[in-house]
Short mmCIF file of C-alpha atoms in Angstrom, two decimals:
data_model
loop_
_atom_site.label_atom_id
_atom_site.label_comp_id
_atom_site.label_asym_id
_atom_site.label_seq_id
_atom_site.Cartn_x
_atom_site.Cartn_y
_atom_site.Cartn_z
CA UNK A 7 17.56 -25.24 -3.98
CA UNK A 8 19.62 -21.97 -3.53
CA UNK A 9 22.64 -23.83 -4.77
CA UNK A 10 22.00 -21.30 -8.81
CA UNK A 11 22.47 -18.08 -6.71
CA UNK A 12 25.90 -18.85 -5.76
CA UNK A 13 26.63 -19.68 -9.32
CA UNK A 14 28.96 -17.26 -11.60
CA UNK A 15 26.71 -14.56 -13.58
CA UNK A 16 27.53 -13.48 -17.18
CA UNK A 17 28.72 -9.86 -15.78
CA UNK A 18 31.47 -12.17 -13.72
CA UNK A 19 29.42 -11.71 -10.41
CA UNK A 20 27.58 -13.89 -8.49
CA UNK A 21 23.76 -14.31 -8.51
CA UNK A 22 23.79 -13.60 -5.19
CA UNK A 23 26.19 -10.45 -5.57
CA UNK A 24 22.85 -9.25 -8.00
CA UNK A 25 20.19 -10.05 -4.59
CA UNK A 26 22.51 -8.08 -2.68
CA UNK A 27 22.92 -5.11 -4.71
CA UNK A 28 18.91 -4.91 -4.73
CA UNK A 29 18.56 -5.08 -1.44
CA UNK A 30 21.28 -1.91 -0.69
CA UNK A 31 19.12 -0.17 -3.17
CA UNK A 32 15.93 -1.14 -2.00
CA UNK A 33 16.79 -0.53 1.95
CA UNK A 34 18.25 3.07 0.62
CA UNK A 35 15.72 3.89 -0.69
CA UNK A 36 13.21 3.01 2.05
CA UNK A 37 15.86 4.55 4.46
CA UNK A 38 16.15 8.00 2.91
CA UNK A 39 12.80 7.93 1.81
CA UNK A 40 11.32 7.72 5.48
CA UNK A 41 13.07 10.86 6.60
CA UNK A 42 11.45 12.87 3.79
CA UNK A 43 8.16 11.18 4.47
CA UNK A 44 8.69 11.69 8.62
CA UNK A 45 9.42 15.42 7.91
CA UNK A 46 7.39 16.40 5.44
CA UNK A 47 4.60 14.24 6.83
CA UNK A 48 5.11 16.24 10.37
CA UNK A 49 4.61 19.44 8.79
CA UNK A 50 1.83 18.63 6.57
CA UNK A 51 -0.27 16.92 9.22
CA UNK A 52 0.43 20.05 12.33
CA UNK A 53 -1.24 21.97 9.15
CA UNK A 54 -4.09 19.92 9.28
CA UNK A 55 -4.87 20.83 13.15
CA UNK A 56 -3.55 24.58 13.15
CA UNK A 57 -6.98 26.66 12.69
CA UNK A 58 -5.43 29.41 9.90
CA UNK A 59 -8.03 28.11 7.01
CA UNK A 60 -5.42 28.93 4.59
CA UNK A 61 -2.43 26.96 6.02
CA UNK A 62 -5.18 23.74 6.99
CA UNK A 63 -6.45 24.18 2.94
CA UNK A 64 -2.55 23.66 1.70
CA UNK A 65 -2.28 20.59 3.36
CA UNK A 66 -5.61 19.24 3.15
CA UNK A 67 -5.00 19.51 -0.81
CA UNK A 68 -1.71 17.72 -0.13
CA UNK A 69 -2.99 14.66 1.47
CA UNK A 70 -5.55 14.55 -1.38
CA UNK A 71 -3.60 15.18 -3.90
CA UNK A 72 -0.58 12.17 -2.83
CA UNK A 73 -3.18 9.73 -1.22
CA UNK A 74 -5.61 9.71 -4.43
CA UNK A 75 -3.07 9.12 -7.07
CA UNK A 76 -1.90 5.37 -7.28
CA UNK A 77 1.43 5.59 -6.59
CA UNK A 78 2.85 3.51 -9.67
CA UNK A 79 1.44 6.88 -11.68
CA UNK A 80 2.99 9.63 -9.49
CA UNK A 81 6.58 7.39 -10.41
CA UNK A 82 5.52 8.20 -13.91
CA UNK A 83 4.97 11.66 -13.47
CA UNK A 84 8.14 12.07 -11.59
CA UNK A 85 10.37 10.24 -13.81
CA UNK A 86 8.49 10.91 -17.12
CA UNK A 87 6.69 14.46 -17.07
CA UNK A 88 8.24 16.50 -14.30
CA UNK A 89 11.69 16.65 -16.65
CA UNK A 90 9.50 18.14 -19.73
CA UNK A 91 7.37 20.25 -17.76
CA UNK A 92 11.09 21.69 -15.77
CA UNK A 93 13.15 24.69 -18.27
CA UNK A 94 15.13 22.55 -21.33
CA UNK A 95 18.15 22.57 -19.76
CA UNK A 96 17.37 21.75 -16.42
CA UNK A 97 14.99 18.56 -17.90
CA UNK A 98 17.98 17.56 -20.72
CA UNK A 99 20.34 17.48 -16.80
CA UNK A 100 17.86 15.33 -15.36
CA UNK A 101 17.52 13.06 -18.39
CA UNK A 102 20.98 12.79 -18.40
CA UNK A 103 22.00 11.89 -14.85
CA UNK A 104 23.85 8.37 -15.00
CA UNK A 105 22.26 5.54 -14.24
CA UNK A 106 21.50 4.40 -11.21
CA UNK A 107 20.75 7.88 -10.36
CA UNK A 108 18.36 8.99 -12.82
CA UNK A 109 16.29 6.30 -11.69
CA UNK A 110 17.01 6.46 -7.64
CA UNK A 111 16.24 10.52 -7.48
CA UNK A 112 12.91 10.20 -8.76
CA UNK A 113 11.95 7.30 -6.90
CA UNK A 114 13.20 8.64 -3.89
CA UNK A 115 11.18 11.84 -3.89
CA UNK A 116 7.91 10.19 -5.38
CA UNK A 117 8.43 7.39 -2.70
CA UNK A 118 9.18 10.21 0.27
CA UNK A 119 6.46 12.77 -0.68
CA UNK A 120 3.54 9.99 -0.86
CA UNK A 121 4.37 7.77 2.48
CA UNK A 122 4.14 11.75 3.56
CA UNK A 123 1.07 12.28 3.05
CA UNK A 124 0.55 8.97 4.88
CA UNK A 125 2.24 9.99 7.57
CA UNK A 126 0.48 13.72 7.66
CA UNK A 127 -3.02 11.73 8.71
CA UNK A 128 -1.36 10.07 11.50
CA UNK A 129 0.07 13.39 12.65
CA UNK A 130 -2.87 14.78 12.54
CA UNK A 131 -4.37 11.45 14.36
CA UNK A 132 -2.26 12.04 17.04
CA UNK A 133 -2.65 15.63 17.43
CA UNK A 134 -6.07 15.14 17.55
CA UNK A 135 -6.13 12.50 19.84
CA UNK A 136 -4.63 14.09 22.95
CA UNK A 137 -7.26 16.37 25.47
CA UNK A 138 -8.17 19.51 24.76
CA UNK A 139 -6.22 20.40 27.98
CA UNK A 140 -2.91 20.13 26.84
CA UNK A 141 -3.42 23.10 24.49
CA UNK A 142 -5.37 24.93 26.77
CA UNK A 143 -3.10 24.13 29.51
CA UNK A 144 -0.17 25.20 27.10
CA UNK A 145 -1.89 28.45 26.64
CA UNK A 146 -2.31 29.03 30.05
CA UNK A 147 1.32 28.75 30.63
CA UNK A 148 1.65 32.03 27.66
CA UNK A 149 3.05 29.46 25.07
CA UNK A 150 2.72 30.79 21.69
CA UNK A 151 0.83 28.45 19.38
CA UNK A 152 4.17 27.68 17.41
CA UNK A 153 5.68 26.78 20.66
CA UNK A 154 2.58 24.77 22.27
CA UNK A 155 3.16 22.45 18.61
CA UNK A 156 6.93 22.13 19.67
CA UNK A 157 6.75 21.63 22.98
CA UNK A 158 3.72 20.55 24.06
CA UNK A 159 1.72 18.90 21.06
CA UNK A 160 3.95 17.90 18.69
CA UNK A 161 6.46 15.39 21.40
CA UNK A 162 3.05 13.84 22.83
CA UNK A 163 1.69 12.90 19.28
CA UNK A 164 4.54 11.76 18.26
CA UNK A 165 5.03 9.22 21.01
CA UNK A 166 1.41 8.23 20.79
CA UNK A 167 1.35 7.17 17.23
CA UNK A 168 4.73 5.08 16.41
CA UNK A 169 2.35 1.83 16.94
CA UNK A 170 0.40 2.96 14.22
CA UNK A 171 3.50 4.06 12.22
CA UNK A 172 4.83 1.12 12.13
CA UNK A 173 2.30 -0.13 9.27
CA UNK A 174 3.92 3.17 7.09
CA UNK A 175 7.83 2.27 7.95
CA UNK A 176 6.57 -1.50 6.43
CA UNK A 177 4.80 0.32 3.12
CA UNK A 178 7.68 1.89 2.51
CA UNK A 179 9.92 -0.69 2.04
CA UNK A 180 7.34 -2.52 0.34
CA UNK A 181 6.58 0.00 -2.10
CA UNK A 182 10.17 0.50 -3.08
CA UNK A 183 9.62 -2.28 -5.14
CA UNK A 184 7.49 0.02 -7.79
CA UNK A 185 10.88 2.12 -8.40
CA UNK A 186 11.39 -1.24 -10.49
CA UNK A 187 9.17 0.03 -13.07
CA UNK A 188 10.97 3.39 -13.83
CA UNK A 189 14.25 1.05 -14.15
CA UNK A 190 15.77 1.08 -10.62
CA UNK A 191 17.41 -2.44 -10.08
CA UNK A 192 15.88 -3.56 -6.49
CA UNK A 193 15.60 -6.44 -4.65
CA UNK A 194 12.47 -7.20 -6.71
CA UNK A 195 14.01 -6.59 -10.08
CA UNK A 196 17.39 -8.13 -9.28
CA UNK A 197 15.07 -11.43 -8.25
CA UNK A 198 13.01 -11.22 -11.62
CA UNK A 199 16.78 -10.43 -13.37
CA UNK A 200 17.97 -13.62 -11.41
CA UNK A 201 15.09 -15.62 -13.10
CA UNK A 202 14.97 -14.90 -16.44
CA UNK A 203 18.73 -15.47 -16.74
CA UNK A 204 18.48 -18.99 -14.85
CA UNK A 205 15.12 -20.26 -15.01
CA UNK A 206 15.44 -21.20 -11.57
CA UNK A 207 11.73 -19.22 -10.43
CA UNK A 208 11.64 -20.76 -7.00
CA UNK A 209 15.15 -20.05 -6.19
CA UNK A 210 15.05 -16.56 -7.06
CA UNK A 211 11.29 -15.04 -5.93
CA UNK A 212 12.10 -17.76 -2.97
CA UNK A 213 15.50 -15.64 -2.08
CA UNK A 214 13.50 -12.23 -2.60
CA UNK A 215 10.68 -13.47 -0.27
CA UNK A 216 13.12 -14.19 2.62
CA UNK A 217 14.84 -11.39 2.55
CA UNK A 218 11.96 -9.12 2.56
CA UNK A 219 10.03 -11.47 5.57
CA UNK A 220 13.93 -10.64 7.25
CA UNK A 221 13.30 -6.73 6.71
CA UNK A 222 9.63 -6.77 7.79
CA UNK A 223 10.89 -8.74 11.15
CA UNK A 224 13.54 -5.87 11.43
CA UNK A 225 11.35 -3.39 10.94
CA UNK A 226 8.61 -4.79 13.21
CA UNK A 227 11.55 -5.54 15.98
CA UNK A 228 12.71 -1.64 15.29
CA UNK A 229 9.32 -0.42 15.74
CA UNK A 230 8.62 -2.60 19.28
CA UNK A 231 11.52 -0.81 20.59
CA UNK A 232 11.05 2.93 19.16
CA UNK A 233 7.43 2.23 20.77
CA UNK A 234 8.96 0.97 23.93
CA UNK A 235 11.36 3.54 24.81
CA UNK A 236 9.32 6.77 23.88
CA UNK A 237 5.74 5.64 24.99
CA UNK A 238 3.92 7.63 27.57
CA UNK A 239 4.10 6.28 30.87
CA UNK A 240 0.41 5.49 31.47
CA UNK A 241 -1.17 5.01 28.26
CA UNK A 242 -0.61 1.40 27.80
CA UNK A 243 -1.74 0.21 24.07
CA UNK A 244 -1.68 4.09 22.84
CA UNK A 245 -4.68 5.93 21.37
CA UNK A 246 -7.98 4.60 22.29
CA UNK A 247 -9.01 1.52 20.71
CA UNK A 248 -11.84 3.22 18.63
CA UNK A 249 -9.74 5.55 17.41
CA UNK A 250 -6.98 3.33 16.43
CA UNK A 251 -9.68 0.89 14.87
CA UNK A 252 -10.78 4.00 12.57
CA UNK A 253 -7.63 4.73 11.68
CA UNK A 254 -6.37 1.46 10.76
CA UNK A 255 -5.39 1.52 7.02
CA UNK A 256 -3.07 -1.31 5.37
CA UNK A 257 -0.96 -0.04 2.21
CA UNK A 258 -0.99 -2.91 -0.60
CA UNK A 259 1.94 -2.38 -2.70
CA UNK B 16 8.92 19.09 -26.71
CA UNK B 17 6.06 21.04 -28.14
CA UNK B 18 2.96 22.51 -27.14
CA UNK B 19 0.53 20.35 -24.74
CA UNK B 20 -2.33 19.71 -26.41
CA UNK B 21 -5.00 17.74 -24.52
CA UNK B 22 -7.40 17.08 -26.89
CA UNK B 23 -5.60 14.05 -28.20
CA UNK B 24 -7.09 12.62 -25.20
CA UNK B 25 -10.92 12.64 -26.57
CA UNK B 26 -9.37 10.94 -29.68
CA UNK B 27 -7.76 8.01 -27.69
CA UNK B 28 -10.88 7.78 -25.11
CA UNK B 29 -12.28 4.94 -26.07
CA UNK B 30 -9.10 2.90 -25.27
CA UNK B 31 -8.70 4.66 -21.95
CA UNK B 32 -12.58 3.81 -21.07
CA UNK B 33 -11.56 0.11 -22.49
CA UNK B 34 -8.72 0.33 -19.44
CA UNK B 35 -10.64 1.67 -16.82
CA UNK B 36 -12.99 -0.92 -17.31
CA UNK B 37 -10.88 -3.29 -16.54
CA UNK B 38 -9.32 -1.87 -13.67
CA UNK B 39 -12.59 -1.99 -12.47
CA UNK B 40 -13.20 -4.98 -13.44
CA UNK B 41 -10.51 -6.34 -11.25
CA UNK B 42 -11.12 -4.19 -7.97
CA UNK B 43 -14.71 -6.07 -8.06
CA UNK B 44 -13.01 -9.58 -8.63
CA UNK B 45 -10.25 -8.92 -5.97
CA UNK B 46 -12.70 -7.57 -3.56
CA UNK B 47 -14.85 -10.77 -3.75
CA UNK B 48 -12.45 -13.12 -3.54
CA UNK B 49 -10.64 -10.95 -0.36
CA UNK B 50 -13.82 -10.43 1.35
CA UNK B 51 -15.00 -14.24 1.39
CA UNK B 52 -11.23 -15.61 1.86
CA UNK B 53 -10.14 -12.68 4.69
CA UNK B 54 -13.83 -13.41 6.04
CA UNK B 55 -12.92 -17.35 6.23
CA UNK B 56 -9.33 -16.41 7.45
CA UNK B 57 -10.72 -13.77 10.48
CA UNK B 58 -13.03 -16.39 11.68
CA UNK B 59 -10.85 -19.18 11.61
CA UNK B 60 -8.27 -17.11 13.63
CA UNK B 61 -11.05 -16.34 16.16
CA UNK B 62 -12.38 -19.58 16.45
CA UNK B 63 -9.10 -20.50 17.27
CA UNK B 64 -9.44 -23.54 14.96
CA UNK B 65 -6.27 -26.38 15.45
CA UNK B 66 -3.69 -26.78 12.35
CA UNK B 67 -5.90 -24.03 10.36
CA UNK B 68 -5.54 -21.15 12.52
CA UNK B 69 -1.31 -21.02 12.56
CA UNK B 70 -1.18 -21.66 8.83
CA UNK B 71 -3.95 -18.56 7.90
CA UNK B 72 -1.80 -16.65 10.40
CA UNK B 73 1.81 -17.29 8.51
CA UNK B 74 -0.03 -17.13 5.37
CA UNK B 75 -1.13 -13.67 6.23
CA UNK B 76 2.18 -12.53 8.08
CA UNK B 77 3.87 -13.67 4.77
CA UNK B 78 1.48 -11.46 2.80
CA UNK B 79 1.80 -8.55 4.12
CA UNK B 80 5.27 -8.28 4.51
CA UNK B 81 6.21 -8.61 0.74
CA UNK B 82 5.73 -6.59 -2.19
CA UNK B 83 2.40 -6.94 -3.98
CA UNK B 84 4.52 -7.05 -7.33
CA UNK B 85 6.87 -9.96 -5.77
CA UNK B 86 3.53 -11.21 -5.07
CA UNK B 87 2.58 -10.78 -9.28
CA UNK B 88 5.46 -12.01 -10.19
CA UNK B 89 4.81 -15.12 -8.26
CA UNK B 90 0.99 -16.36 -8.68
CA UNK B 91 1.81 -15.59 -12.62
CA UNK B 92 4.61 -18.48 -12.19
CA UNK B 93 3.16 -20.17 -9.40
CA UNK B 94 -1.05 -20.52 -10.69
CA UNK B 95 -0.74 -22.13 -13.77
CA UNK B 96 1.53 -25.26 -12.42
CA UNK B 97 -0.74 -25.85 -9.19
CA UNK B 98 -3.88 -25.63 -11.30
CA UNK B 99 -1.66 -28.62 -13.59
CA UNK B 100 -0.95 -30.42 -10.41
CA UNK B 101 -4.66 -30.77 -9.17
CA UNK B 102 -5.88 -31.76 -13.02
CA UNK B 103 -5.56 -34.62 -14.91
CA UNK B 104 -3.11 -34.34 -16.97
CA UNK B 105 0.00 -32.88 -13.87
CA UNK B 106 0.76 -30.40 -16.54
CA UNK B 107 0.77 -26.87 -16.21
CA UNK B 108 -2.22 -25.04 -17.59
CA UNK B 109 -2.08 -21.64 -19.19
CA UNK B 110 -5.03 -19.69 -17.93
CA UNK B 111 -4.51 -16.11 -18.98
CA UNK B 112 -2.87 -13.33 -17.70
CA UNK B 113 -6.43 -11.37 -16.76
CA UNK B 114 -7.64 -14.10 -14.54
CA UNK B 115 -4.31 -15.14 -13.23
CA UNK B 116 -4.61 -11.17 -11.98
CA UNK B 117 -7.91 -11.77 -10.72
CA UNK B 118 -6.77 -14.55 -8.83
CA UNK B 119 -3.69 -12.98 -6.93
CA UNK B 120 -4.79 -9.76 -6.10
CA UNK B 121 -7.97 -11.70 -4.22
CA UNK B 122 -5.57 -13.64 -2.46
CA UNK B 123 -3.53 -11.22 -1.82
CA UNK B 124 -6.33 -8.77 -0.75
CA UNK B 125 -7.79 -11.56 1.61
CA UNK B 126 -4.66 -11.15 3.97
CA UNK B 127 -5.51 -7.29 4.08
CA UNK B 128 -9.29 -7.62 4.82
CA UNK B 129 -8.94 -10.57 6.95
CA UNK B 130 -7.10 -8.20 9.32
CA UNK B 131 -9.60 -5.76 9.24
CA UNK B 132 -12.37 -7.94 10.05
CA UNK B 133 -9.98 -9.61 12.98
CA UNK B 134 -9.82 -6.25 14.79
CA UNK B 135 -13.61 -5.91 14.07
CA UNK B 136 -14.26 -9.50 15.17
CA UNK B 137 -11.85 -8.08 18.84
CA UNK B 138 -14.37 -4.96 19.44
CA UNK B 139 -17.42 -7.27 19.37
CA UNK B 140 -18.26 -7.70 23.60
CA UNK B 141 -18.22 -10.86 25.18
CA UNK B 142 -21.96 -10.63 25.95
CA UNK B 143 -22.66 -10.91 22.45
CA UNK B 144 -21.39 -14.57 21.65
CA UNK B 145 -22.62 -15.42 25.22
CA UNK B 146 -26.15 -14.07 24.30
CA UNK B 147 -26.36 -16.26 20.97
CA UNK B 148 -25.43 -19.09 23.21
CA UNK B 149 -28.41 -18.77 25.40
CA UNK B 150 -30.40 -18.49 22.33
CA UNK B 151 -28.96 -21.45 21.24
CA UNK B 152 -27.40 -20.36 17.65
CA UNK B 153 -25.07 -23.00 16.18
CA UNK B 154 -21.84 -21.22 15.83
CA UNK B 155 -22.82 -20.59 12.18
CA UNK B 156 -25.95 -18.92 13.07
CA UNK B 157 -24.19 -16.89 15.43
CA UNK B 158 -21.79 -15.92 13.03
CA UNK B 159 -23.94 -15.15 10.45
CA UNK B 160 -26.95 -13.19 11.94
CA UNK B 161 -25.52 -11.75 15.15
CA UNK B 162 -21.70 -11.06 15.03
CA UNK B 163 -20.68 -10.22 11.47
CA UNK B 164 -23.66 -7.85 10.89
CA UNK B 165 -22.20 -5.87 13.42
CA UNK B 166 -18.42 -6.24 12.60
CA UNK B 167 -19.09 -5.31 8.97
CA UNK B 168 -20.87 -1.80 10.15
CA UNK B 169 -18.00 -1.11 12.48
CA UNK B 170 -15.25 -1.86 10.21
CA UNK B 171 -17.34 -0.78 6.94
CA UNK B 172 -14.81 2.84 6.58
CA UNK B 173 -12.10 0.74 6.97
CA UNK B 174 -13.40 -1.52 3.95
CA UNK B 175 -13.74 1.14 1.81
CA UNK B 176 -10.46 2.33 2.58
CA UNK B 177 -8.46 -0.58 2.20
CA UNK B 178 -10.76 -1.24 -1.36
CA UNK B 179 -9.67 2.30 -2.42
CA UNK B 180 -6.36 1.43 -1.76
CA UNK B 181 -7.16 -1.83 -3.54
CA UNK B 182 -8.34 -0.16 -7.33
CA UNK B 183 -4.69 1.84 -6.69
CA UNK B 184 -2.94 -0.95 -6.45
CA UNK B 185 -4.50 -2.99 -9.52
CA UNK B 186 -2.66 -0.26 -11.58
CA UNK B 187 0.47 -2.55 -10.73
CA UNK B 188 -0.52 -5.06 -13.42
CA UNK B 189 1.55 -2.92 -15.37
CA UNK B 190 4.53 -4.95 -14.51
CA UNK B 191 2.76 -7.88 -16.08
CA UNK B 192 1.89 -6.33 -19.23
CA UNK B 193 -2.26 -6.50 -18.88
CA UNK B 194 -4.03 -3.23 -20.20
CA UNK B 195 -5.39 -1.32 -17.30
CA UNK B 196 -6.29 2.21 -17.14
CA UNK B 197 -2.60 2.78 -16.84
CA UNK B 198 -1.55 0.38 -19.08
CA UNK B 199 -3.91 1.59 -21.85
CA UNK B 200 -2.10 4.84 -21.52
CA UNK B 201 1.42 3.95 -21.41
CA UNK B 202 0.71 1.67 -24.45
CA UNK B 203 -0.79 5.13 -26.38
CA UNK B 204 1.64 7.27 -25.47
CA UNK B 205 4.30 4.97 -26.64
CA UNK B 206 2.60 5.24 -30.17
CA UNK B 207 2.02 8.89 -30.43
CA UNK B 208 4.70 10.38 -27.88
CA UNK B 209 1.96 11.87 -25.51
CA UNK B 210 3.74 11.17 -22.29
CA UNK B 211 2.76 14.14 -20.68
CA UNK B 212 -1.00 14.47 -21.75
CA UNK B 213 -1.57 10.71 -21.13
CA UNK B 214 0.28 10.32 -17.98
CA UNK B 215 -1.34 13.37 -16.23
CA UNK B 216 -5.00 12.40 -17.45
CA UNK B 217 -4.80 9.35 -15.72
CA UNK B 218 -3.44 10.76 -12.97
CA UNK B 219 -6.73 13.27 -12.72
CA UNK B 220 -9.06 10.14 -13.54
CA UNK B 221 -7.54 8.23 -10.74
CA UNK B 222 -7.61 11.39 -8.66
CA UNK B 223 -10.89 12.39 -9.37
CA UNK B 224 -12.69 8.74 -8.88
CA UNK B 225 -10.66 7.69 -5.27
CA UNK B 226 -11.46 11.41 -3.51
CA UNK B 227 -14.94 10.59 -4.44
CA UNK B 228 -14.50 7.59 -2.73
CA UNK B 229 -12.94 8.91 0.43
CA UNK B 230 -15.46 11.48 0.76
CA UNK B 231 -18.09 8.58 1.28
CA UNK B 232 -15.29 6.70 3.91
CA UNK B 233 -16.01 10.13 5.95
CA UNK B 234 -19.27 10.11 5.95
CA UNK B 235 -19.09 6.23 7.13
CA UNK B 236 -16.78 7.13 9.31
CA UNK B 237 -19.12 9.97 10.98
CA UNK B 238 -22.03 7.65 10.69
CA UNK B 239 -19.85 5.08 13.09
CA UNK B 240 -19.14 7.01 15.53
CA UNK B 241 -22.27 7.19 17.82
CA UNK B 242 -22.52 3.91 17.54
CA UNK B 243 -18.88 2.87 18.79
CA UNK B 244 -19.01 5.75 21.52
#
């Protein structure tokens, strides 16, 4: 059945050589995008839980503003508005980055800056979810508030929520698959490529389909054994089970 | 580029109101279908039913871990030559793009709701199945007028939210060319060269109509809470 993808393509590569290439894009992007998302995410969601109204307003507006947009339409804006709305000639420097860049740079930071928001409301989860007595405690001890978040809050919340994580490590590689539409050649574009020049459908969404079950069992491994080596002695399962039950949310794309 | 001017928008409104339409048209559709199928699927899982249960669970496993525009790109192959294979004639039948759309993103959504309503089906105590028992409920009654009532008020925020996430996602049909909110604007600003006017619209309309919706989540989420406590 897979016998086409090791066939010679009319650019002198194999089909397979095409899969491949997708996938080093798509896992890229996913990679680089999570460390924007896990930073930016961090920061956004310790805004949500410090009490200056100003600081919590900023990043309230941020989760609002990247969580309510579908994401398909903040690629647009990225790729197709942000270079007219930038000065001429830093738009005309955008628009004229070589391919695959012009495509991957966009994508990247749309990708990054929504999973962030994402991740802000687990943050903030997690932050909330730990007793009051740690901050008090931390306080007691003459932290400053910027040092209870770094060495108090922050390490605790962070070990507490990778379970629940895990489901915004998986969107993200699933969602790299909308940089397809703003011309970024991923595994899912390199599959549809793959079919339109063969005709052979199954073989080609059938090769996609495996190789994204094989990242999802990676990730899912990665995840067991992040969770496993930084959980908190003691707090078997994580958060409480209400808690995690609210705060269950599944990302479609 | 020249100035922005976003009264070309009122001009083109009709086709935009034409789009959202149908995007709503398809949350609806998607949510039906997800709801009964991901009802079906929880249950079976927690019935523990032989042959049926493994197969809903790879099914759903399989799901969630691709793309939902793999997943397009497949049912739009895939639908019309197994609806040929169970009719008459064994060839493939052309059925539309718009119900082909209807009909994978309520598959697709089943997986998602079916895990909702699993971890709702988990927080439901012991007692309560053993109660219906002594009552002497068929497992259908049980199902029906003691344990889902309460599963669907406990996991109702969670519904919403995955359905938010749900009217996002049917923007996707992009990549198959149907005219949703999103597509309706692409398509005009192709004609008149309104990228930025268009694009940031429907950015604000989508904006606009999901906080809305996650401001009831909140208050469905504040509503659960005594309850679960």
């Amino acid at each position: 059945m897979f016998d086409v993808l090791f066939e010679q393509a009319a650019d002198g590569r194999r089909y397979i050589d095409w899969l491949l290439s997708g996938l080093v894009w798509t896992v890229a992007l996913a990679f680089f995008g999570w460390w924007i998302a896990f930073v930016v995410g961090v920061v956004v969601g310790v805004g949500r839980t410090v009490s200056s109204p100003i600081v919590a307003g900023v990043a309230r507006a941020y989760t609002e503003l990247f969580r309510n947009i579908p994401l398909l339409v903040q690629m647009f804006l990225w790729y197709f508005v942000l270079p007219e709305l930038l000065p001429t000639s830093m738009g005309n420097w955008i628009k004229q980055m070589p391919n695959p860049w012009g495509a991957f740079l966009p994508a990247l930071f749309c990708l990054g800056l929504y999973t962030a928001s994402r991740v802000a409301e687990q943050v903030r989860a997690g932050i909330e979810a730990l007793p009051r007595g740690q901050r008090e405690a931390a306080t007691a001890l003459g932290l400053s508030g910027r040092m209870a978040y770094r060495l108090v809050l922050i390490p605790q919340a962070l070990r507490l929520i990778v379970p629940s994580l895990t489901s915004e490590v998986m969107g993200i590689y699933k969602n790299t698959s909308v940089a397809l539409t703003i011309g970024l050649l991923e595994l899912t574009a390199a599959a549809r490529q793959i079919s339109e020049a063969t005709f052979q459908t199954f073989a080609a969404f059938g090769a996609a389909t495996i190789i994204y079950l094989a990242l999802a069992l990676v990730v899912h491994q990665l995840m067991v054994a992040i969770d496993r080596s930084v959980r908190i002695p003691g707090t078997e399962g994580g958060p409480p089970r209400r808690r995690f039950l609210l705060s269950l949310r599944g990302s479609g794309a | 580029m020249d100035h922005i001017d976003f009264s070309i928008v009122l001009h083109v409104w009709p086709h935009l109101w034409q789009g959202l339409k149908f995007s709503f048209m398809l949350t609806v559709a998607a949510f039906a279908i997800g709801m009964i199928l991901g009802t079906i699927f929880a249950i079976i899982q927690h019935l523990q039913v032989p042959v049926l249960s493994p197969i809903v669970k790879t099914y759903i496993t399989i799901m969630r871990s691709i793309p939902l525009i793999l997943v397009l790109f497949w049912f739009f192959f895939l639908v019309p030559i197994v609806l040929g294979y169970f009719s008459s004639s064994g060839r493939p039948i052309p059925i539309g793009p718009v119900y082909a759309a209807y009909i994978t993103f309520g598959l697709f959504e089943a997986a998602y709701y079916s895990e909702i309503m699993r971890v709702g089906l988990r927080s439901i105590s012991r007692g309560q199945f053993e109660a219906a028992q002594a009552l002497a409920l068929s497992t259908f009654q049980t199902y029906r007028f003691v344990i889902m009532p309460q599963v669907l008020r406990v996991t109702a925020p969670i519904i919403l939210s995955q359905t938010i996430i749900l009217f996002q996602d049917t923007s996707l049909v992009y990549v198959v060319s149907l005219t949703d909110l999103l597509g309706a604007a692409s398509k005009i600003a192709q004609l008149n060269g309104r990228l930025i006017e268009m694009y940031v619209t429907v950015a604000i309309i989508y904006l606009l109509i999901c906080s809305a919706l996650s401001q009831i989540v909140t208050f469905l989420k504040k509503r659960a809470e005594p309850m679960t406590r």
